mmCIF file with all atom_site columns, C-alpha atoms in Angstrom:
data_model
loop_
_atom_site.group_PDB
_atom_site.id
_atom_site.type_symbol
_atom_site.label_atom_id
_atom_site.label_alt_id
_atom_site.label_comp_id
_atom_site.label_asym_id
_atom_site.label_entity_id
_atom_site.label_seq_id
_atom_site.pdbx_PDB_ins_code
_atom_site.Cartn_x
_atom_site.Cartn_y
_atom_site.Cartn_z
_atom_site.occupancy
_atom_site.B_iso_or_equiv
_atom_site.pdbx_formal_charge
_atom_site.auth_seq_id
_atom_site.auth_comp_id
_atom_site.auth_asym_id
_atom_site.auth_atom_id
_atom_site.pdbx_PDB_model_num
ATOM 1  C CA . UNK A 1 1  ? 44.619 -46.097 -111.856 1.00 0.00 ? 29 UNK A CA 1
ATOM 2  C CA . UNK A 1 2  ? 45.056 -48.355 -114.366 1.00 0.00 ? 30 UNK A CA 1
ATOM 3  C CA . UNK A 1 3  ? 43.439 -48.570 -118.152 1.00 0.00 ? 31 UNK A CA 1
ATOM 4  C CA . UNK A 1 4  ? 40.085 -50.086 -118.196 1.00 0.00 ? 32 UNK A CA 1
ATOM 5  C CA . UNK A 1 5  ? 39.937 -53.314 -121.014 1.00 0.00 ? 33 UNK A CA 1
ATOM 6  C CA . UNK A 1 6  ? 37.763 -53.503 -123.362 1.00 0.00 ? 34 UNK A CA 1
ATOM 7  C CA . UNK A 1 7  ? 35.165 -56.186 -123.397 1.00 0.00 ? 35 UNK A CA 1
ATOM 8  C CA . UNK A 1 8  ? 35.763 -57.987 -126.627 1.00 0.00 ? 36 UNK A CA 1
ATOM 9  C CA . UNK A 1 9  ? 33.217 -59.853 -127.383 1.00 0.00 ? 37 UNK A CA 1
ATOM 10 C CA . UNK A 1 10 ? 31.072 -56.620 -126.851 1.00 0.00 ? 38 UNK A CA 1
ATOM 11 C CA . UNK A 1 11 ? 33.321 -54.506 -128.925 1.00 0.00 ? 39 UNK A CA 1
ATOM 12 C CA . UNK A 1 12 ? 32.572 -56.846 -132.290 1.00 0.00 ? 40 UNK A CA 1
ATOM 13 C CA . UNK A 1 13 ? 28.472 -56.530 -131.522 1.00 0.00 ? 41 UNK A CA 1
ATOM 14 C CA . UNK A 1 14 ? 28.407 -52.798 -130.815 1.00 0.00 ? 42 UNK A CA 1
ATOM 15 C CA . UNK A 1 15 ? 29.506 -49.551 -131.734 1.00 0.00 ? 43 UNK A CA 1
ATOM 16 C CA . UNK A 1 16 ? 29.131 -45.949 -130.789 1.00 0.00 ? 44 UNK A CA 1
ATOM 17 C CA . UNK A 1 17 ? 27.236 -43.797 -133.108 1.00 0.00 ? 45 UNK A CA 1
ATOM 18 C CA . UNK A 1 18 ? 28.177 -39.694 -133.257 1.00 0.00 ? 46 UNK A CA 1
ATOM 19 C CA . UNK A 1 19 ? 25.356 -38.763 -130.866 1.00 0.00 ? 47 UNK A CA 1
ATOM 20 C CA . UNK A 1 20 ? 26.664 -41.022 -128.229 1.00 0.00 ? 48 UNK A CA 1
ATOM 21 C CA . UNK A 1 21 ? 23.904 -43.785 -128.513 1.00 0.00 ? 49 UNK A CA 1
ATOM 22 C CA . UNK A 1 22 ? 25.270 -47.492 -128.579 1.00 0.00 ? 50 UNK A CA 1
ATOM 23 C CA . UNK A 1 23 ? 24.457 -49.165 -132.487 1.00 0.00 ? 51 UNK A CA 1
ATOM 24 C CA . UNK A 1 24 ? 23.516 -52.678 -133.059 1.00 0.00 ? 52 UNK A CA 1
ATOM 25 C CA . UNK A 1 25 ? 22.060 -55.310 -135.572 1.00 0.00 ? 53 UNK A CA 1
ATOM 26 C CA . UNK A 1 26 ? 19.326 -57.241 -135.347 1.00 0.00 ? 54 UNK A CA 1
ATOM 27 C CA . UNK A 1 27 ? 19.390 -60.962 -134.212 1.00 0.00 ? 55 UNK A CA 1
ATOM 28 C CA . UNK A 1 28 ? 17.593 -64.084 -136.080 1.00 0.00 ? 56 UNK A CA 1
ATOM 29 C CA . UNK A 1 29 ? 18.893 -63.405 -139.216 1.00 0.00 ? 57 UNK A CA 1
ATOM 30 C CA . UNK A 1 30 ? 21.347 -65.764 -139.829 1.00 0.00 ? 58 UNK A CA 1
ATOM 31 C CA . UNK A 1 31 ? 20.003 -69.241 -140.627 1.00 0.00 ? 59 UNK A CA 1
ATOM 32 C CA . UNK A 1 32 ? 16.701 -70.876 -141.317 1.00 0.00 ? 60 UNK A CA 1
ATOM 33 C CA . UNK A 1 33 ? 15.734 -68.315 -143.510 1.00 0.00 ? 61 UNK A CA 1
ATOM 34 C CA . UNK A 1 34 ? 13.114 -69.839 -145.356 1.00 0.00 ? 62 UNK A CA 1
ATOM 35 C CA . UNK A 1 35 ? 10.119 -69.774 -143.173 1.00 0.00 ? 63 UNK A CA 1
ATOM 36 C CA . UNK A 1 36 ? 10.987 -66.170 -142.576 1.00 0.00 ? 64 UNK A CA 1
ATOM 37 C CA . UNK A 1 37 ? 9.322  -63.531 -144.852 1.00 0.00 ? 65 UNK A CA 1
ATOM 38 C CA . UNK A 1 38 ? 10.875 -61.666 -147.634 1.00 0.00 ? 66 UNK A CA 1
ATOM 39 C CA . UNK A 1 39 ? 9.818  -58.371 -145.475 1.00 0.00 ? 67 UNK A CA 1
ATOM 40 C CA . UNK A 1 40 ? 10.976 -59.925 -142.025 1.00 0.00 ? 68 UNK A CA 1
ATOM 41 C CA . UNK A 1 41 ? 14.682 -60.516 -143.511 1.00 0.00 ? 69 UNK A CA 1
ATOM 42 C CA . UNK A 1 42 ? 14.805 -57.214 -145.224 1.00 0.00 ? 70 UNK A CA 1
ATOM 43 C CA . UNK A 1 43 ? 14.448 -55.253 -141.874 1.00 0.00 ? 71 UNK A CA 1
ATOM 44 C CA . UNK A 1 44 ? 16.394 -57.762 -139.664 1.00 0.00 ? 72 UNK A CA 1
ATOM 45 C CA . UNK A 1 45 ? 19.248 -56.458 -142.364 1.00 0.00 ? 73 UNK A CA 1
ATOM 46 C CA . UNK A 1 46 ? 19.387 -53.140 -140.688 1.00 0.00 ? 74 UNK A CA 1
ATOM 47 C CA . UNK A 1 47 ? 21.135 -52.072 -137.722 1.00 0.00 ? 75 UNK A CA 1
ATOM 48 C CA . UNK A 1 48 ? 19.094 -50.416 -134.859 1.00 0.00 ? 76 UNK A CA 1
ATOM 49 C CA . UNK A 1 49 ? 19.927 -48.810 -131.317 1.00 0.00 ? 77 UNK A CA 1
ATOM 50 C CA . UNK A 1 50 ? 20.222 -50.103 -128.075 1.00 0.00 ? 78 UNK A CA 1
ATOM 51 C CA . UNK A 1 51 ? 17.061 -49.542 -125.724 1.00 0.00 ? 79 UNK A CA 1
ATOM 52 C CA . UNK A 1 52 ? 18.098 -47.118 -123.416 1.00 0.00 ? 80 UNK A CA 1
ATOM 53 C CA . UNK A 1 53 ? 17.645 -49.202 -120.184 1.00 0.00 ? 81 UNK A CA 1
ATOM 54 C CA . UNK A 1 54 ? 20.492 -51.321 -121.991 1.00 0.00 ? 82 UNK A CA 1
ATOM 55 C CA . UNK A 1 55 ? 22.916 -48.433 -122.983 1.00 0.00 ? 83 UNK A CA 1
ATOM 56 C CA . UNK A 1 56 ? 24.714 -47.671 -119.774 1.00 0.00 ? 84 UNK A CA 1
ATOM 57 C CA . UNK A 1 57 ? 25.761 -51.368 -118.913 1.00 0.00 ? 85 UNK A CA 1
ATOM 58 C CA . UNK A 1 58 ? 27.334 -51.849 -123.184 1.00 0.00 ? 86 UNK A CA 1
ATOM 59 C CA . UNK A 1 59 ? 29.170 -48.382 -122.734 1.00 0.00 ? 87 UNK A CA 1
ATOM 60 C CA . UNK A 1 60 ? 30.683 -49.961 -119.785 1.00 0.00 ? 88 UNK A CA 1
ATOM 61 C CA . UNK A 1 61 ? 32.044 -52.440 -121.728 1.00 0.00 ? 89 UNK A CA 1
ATOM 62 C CA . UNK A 1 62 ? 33.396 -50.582 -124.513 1.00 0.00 ? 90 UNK A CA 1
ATOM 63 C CA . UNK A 1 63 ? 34.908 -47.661 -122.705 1.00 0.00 ? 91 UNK A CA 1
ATOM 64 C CA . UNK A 1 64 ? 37.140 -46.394 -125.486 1.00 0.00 ? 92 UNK A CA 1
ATOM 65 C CA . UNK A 1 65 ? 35.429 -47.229 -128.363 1.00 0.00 ? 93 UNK A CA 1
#
């Protein structure tokens, strides 16, 4: 059977943490900043973890990463 690819465009959004959970940052926090909050930009800068109902479907996509 032949090598599985690699969704790309998945494979730049999310990663595999150590424990086996899929990793990814937040959305909205790239322009039209302003009207956001000085507390609302400061956590959309952190990275969070895929819901769990999510996690299955993204692993398929990055198989080997």
């Amino acid at each position: 059977m032949p090598k599985m690819k690699t969704h790309r465009g998945a494979a730049k959004r999310f990663s595999i943490t150590a424990s086996g959970k899929v990793k990814r940052s937040k959305a909205f926090a790239s322009h039209i900043l302003t009207k956001k909050t000085t507390k609302r930009k400061r956590t959309l800068r952190k990275s969070t973890v895929v819901h769990s109902a999510n996690e299955s479907a993204i692993k398929r996509l990055i198989p080997y990463l």
